[in-house]
Tab-separated table of C-alpha atoms in Angstrom:
chain	number	residue	atom	x	y	z
Q	25	MET	CA	32.316	4.748	17.811
Q	26	PHE	CA	28.651	3.404	15.843
Q	27	ASP	CA	28.568	0.053	13.107
Q	28	ALA	CA	31.982	2.352	12.691
Q	29	ALA	CA	33.574	0.644	8.796
Q	30	PRO	CA	35.132	-2.716	8.887
Q	31	PRO	CA	38.399	-3.347	8.670
Q	32	GLY	CA	39.418	-2.767	4.075
Q	33	ILE	CA	37.004	-0.180	4.081
Q	34	SER	CA	36.190	2.750	2.652
Q	35	ARG	CA	33.026	4.647	3.797
Q	36	TRP	CA	31.723	6.949	1.786
Q	37	ALA	CA	28.713	9.052	1.856
Q	38	ILE	CA	26.753	10.553	-0.607
Q	39	ARG	CA	23.747	12.910	-0.697
Q	40	ILE	CA	20.384	11.784	-3.566
Q	41	GLU	CA	17.946	13.766	-5.884
Q	42	PHE	CA	15.398	10.688	-7.237
Q	43	ASP	CA	12.398	10.830	-9.336
Q	44	GLY	CA	10.828	7.584	-7.345
Q	45	ARG	CA	8.027	6.503	-10.284
Q	46	PRO	CA	10.236	3.956	-11.586
Q	47	PHE	CA	11.253	2.818	-8.986
Q	48	VAL	CA	9.686	-0.332	-6.167
Q	49	GLY	CA	11.934	2.237	-2.947
Q	50	TRP	CA	14.801	2.397	-2.638
Q	51	GLN	CA	15.402	-2.031	-0.732
Q	52	ARG	CA	16.572	-3.228	-2.810
Q	53	GLN	CA	12.935	-6.270	-3.639
Q	54	LYS	CA	12.759	-9.207	-5.173
Q	55	SER	CA	10.626	-8.006	-7.994
Q	56	GLY	CA	11.432	-4.457	-9.184
Q	57	LEU	CA	14.170	-1.955	-9.665
Q	58	SER	CA	15.508	-0.622	-6.493
Q	59	VAL	CA	17.125	2.902	-5.838
Q	60	GLN	CA	19.480	1.019	-3.725
Q	61	GLN	CA	20.657	-1.205	-6.657
Q	62	LEU	CA	21.578	0.905	-9.137
Q	63	ILE	CA	23.394	2.473	-7.106
Q	64	GLU	CA	25.274	-0.709	-6.163
Q	65	GLU	CA	25.827	-1.815	-9.063
Q	66	ALA	CA	26.682	2.298	-10.662
Q	67	ALA	CA	29.367	1.904	-7.776
Q	68	GLN	CA	31.184	-1.543	-8.923
Q	69	HIS	CA	31.992	0.474	-12.290
Q	70	LEU	CA	35.300	2.171	-9.799
Q	71	THR	CA	36.283	-1.247	-8.149
Q	72	GLN	CA	36.662	-3.371	-11.063
Q	73	GLY	CA	33.495	-5.025	-10.797
Q	74	ARG	CA	34.374	-5.404	-7.331
Q	75	LYS	CA	30.682	-6.065	-3.994
Q	76	VAL	CA	30.246	-2.520	-2.648
Q	77	SER	CA	27.554	-2.225	0.265
Q	78	SER	CA	24.967	0.579	0.973
Q	79	VAL	CA	23.352	1.852	3.575
Q	80	THR	CA	20.355	4.577	3.346
Q	81	ALA	CA	19.695	7.386	6.070
Q	82	GLY	CA	15.239	6.117	4.966
Q	83	ARG	CA	14.020	3.260	2.825
Q	84	THR	CA	11.994	5.538	0.399
Q	85	ASP	CA	8.159	3.826	-0.386
Q	86	SER	CA	7.673	3.380	-4.449
Q	87	GLY	CA	6.434	6.836	-6.408
Q	88	VAL	CA	8.063	8.425	-3.309
Q	89	HIS	CA	10.617	10.883	-4.410
Q	90	ALA	CA	13.467	11.755	-2.533
Q	91	ALA	CA	15.423	15.721	-2.957
Q	92	GLY	CA	17.874	14.575	-0.677
Q	93	LEU	CA	18.497	11.644	0.954
Q	94	VAL	CA	22.087	10.556	2.333
Q	95	ALA	CA	23.233	7.150	2.270
Q	96	HIS	CA	26.409	5.411	2.599
Q	97	LEU	CA	28.191	3.533	0.167
Q	98	ASP	CA	31.135	0.586	0.787
Q	99	PHE	CA	34.305	0.713	-1.486
Q	100	PRO	CA	37.375	-0.902	-0.834
Q	101	GLU	CA	40.062	1.089	0.461
Q	102	ASP	CA	42.233	0.147	-2.105
Q	103	ALA	CA	39.714	1.792	-4.977
Q	104	PRO	CA	41.178	5.191	-6.096
Q	105	LEU	CA	38.517	7.708	-5.038
Q	106	SER	CA	37.954	11.182	-4.609
Q	107	ARG	CA	34.870	13.298	-3.978
Q	108	LYS	CA	34.505	14.381	-8.071
Q	109	ALA	CA	34.972	10.880	-8.948
Q	110	VAL	CA	32.685	9.877	-6.879
Q	111	ARG	CA	30.018	11.630	-7.539
Q	112	ASP	CA	31.346	12.458	-11.572
Q	113	ALA	CA	31.598	8.228	-12.101
Q	114	LEU	CA	28.293	7.377	-10.183
Q	115	GLY	CA	25.939	10.073	-11.868
Q	116	TYR	CA	28.029	9.216	-15.331
Q	117	HIS	CA	26.281	5.591	-14.188
Q	118	LEU	CA	23.864	5.783	-13.364
Q	119	LYS	CA	22.391	7.326	-17.037
Q	120	PRO	CA	19.142	6.838	-18.033
Q	121	HIS	CA	17.910	6.105	-14.666
Q	122	PRO	CA	17.125	9.825	-13.156
Q	123	ILE	CA	18.433	9.049	-9.491
Q	124	SER	CA	21.721	11.979	-9.826
Q	125	ILE	CA	23.916	12.215	-6.965
Q	126	LEU	CA	23.977	15.701	-5.683
Q	127	GLU	CA	27.364	15.127	-3.007
Q	128	ALA	CA	29.711	12.331	-2.364
Q	129	ALA	CA	32.467	12.919	0.492
Q	130	PRO	CA	34.624	10.133	2.735
Q	131	ALA	CA	32.671	9.387	6.220
Q	132	PRO	CA	34.106	10.710	9.366
Q	133	ASP	CA	35.360	8.039	11.606
Q	134	GLY	CA	32.297	5.528	12.986
Q	135	TRP	CA	29.683	7.544	11.159
Q	136	ASN	CA	26.668	5.895	9.067
Q	137	ALA	CA	24.310	7.188	7.329
Q	138	ARG	CA	21.725	5.380	9.258
Q	139	PHE	CA	22.404	5.593	13.494
Q	140	SER	CA	23.891	8.541	13.154
Q	141	ALA	CA	21.246	10.788	11.603
Q	142	THR	CA	19.736	12.886	14.039
Q	143	TRP	CA	16.728	14.031	11.969
Q	144	ARG	CA	15.074	13.647	8.885
Q	145	ARG	CA	12.421	16.157	7.063
Q	146	TYR	CA	9.988	15.321	5.003
Q	147	ARG	CA	7.654	17.633	2.472
Q	148	TYR	CA	4.090	16.831	1.383
Q	149	THR	CA	2.628	18.191	-2.245
Q	150	ILE	CA	-1.111	18.655	-2.843
Q	151	LEU	CA	-2.107	20.829	-5.711
Q	152	ASN	CA	-5.119	21.798	-4.570
Q	153	ARG	CA	-7.271	23.117	-7.764
Q	154	PRO	CA	-10.335	21.576	-10.213
Q	155	ALA	CA	-8.113	21.308	-12.438
Q	156	ARG	CA	-5.872	18.157	-12.976
Q	157	PRO	CA	-1.539	18.510	-12.752
Q	158	ALA	CA	0.236	18.643	-16.297
Q	159	MET	CA	3.886	19.824	-15.541
Q	160	GLN	CA	2.823	18.369	-11.708
Q	161	GLU	CA	1.531	14.727	-12.743
Q	162	GLY	CA	3.232	11.965	-9.742
Q	163	PHE	CA	4.850	14.851	-8.081
Q	164	VAL	CA	1.870	15.726	-6.408
Q	165	TRP	CA	-1.687	14.911	-4.383
Q	166	HIS	CA	-4.084	16.651	-6.833
Q	167	ILE	CA	-7.387	17.201	-4.658
Q	168	ARG	CA	-10.518	19.612	-6.061
Q	169	ALA	CA	-12.071	21.261	-3.502
Q	170	PRO	CA	-11.227	23.580	-1.404
Q	171	LEU	CA	-8.165	22.851	1.617
Q	172	ASP	CA	-9.070	24.731	4.803
Q	173	ILE	CA	-5.332	25.025	6.434
Q	174	GLU	CA	-5.886	26.437	9.262
Q	175	ALA	CA	-8.190	24.074	10.930
Q	176	MET	CA	-5.575	21.390	9.120
Q	177	GLN	CA	-2.447	23.289	11.439
Q	178	ALA	CA	-4.495	22.822	14.096
Q	179	GLY	CA	-5.258	19.989	14.216
Q	180	ALA	CA	-2.127	19.301	13.312
Q	181	ASN	CA	-0.749	20.827	16.124
Q	182	HIS	CA	-2.882	17.548	17.739
Q	183	LEU	CA	0.301	15.289	16.842
Q	184	LEU	CA	3.791	17.598	17.775
Q	185	GLY	CA	4.638	15.780	20.880
Q	186	SER	CA	6.084	12.031	21.628
Q	187	HIS	CA	3.528	10.089	21.490
Q	188	ASP	CA	2.658	6.194	20.521
Q	189	PHE	CA	1.257	6.401	16.544
Q	190	THR	CA	0.062	3.843	15.767
Q	191	SER	CA	-2.975	5.405	14.305
Q	192	PHE	CA	-0.658	6.099	11.988
Q	193	ARG	CA	1.971	3.232	11.411
Q	194	ALA	CA	1.507	0.991	7.822
Q	195	VAL	CA	0.210	-2.900	9.600
Q	196	ALA	CA	3.411	-4.281	7.541
Q	197	CYS	CA	5.146	-1.829	10.157
Q	198	GLN	CA	8.486	-3.575	12.093
Q	199	ALA	CA	10.065	-0.916	14.291
Q	200	ARG	CA	9.544	-2.447	16.992
Q	201	ASP	CA	7.753	-0.155	19.049
Q	202	ALA	CA	4.879	3.062	17.952
Q	203	LEU	CA	6.583	6.056	20.038
Q	204	ARG	CA	8.063	8.959	17.633
Q	205	THR	CA	8.704	12.351	18.728
Q	206	LEU	CA	7.623	15.119	15.256
Q	207	ASP	CA	9.219	18.106	16.347
Q	208	GLU	CA	7.386	20.017	13.194
Q	209	LEU	CA	3.637	19.099	11.250
Q	210	THR	CA	3.616	22.959	8.897
Q	211	ILE	CA	1.156	23.480	6.619
Q	212	THR	CA	0.661	26.838	4.380
Q	213	ARG	CA	-0.079	27.223	0.844
Q	214	SER	CA	1.528	28.900	-2.310
Q	215	GLY	CA	-0.899	30.247	-4.443
Q	216	GLU	CA	-2.069	26.431	-6.036
Q	217	ALA	CA	0.080	24.079	-4.208
Q	218	VAL	CA	0.172	23.358	-0.339
Q	219	TYR	CA	2.815	21.936	2.253
Q	220	ILE	CA	2.623	20.371	5.330
Q	221	ASP	CA	5.975	19.867	6.151
Q	222	THR	CA	7.376	17.327	8.960
Q	223	GLN	CA	10.628	16.553	10.365
Q	224	ALA	CA	10.975	14.342	13.503
Q	225	ARG	CA	14.556	11.522	14.862
Q	226	SER	CA	13.130	9.042	12.792
Q	227	PHE	CA	9.399	8.274	10.737
Q	228	LEU	CA	7.542	5.151	10.724
Q	229	HIS	CA	6.401	2.958	7.887
Q	230	HIS	CA	3.726	5.129	6.136
Q	231	GLN	CA	3.508	7.983	9.476
Q	232	VAL	CA	3.130	10.766	6.974
Q	233	ARG	CA	1.444	9.489	3.968
Q	234	ASN	CA	-1.703	8.866	7.603
Q	235	MET	CA	-1.008	11.831	8.799
Q	236	VAL	CA	-1.330	13.114	5.787
Q	237	GLY	CA	-4.390	11.551	4.473
Q	238	THR	CA	-5.533	12.152	8.327
Q	239	LEU	CA	-5.587	16.129	7.929
Q	240	ALA	CA	-6.973	15.809	4.193
Q	241	LEU	CA	-10.028	15.210	5.540
Q	242	VAL	CA	-9.653	18.286	8.387
Q	243	GLY	CA	-9.016	20.139	5.251
Q	244	HIS	CA	-12.750	18.895	4.254
Q	245	HIS	CA	-14.387	19.969	7.373
Q	246	GLN	CA	-15.051	16.382	6.924
Q	247	TRP	CA	-13.643	15.655	10.754
Q	248	SER	CA	-13.629	18.129	13.375
Q	249	PRO	CA	-9.893	19.349	14.513
Q	250	GLU	CA	-10.094	17.266	17.746
Q	251	ARG	CA	-11.323	14.405	16.216
Q	252	VAL	CA	-7.230	13.830	15.004
Q	253	LYS	CA	-6.105	13.823	19.295
Q	254	THR	CA	-8.948	11.238	19.711
Q	255	ALA	CA	-7.624	8.941	16.311
Q	256	LEU	CA	-3.733	9.663	18.303
Q	257	GLU	CA	-4.919	8.700	21.128
Q	258	ALA	CA	-7.557	5.073	20.067
Q	259	ARG	CA	-4.127	3.563	18.907
Q	260	ASN	CA	-5.738	1.966	15.988
Q	261	ARG	CA	-4.776	2.109	12.583
Q	262	CYS	CA	-7.977	2.041	11.955
Q	263	LYS	CA	-9.165	5.518	14.047
Q	264	ALA	CA	-7.168	7.658	11.563
Q	265	GLY	CA	-8.014	9.173	8.191
Q	266	PRO	CA	-6.084	7.332	4.398
Q	267	THR	CA	-2.794	6.605	3.513
Q	268	ALA	CA	-2.244	9.794	1.133
Q	269	PRO	CA	-1.643	8.184	-2.701
Q	270	PRO	CA	3.176	8.725	-2.593
Q	271	ASP	CA	3.137	10.578	-5.574
Q	272	GLY	CA	3.478	14.045	-3.544
Q	273	LEU	CA	5.740	12.884	-0.765
Q	274	CYS	CA	9.735	14.174	-1.166
Q	275	LEU	CA	12.423	13.169	1.200
Q	276	MET	CA	13.991	17.094	1.751
Q	277	ASP	CA	17.139	16.276	3.828
Q	278	VAL	CA	19.328	14.747	6.576
Q	279	GLY	CA	20.673	16.015	9.212
Q	280	TYR	CA	24.390	15.064	11.020
Q	281	PRO	CA	26.069	16.352	14.448
Q	282	ASP	CA	29.319	15.820	11.657
Q	283	ASN	CA	27.909	16.120	8.248
Q	284	PRO	CA	30.993	14.619	6.533
Q	285	PHE	CA	29.033	17.359	3.294
Q	286	ALA	CA	30.221	20.292	5.183
Q	287	THR	CA	33.354	20.334	3.790
Q	288	GLN	CA	32.289	20.019	0.390
Q	289	THR	CA	34.484	21.119	-2.643
Q	290	ARG	CA	33.672	21.683	-6.181
């Protein structure tokens, strides 16, 4: 068992939805409000103020949203907990912040929100029309000029599979190496919306946003699809496109072989 809960601890899995705009991201920072801080503080209401620590499947950046982020909470073993109590009590104590606990479940033995995950799935949304967004402000990247999604998909296909993604990682990325395996990178259009869906076991810091920024150049015919392959093979951040804004990025789901929510009941 990898990173099992220590003795005297009851580990619970939670699935979280949040609007990332008010936060500095998931992780606690020296300044600014984080999702992690608010969830841990809400959890302490279930333990009479005793500390509750958390680990997430993916640390989102400032302004990035989540529709299905998974984390685990380590409660004292004697805390009186149930699925409904954890979900509803956390949700109550998170008000008025735009964070919702969708599900809560006891974690299987040896389960860890980060290390037990076998895939993460993100969606990036572009609003592709001349008029600026009103209802979707803060949740899309607004691009006025028409995008050629067939060309974008041709460029995206060069990124599928196992590669060194140095050209698409943030300069400040702390991962030990840039080798990642991209299982999916699909671009579709629905009316004025362009969706970029991607899935991998793990991603580098800013990898999705850097891929989107690069593919937008292809969609504008400023780059050929083949230039994406050239940028990838350069293993140089300066050779790829710009970083897309955080607004359009949402962590959609996380996959586990031993899914703690599989037997969820209301």
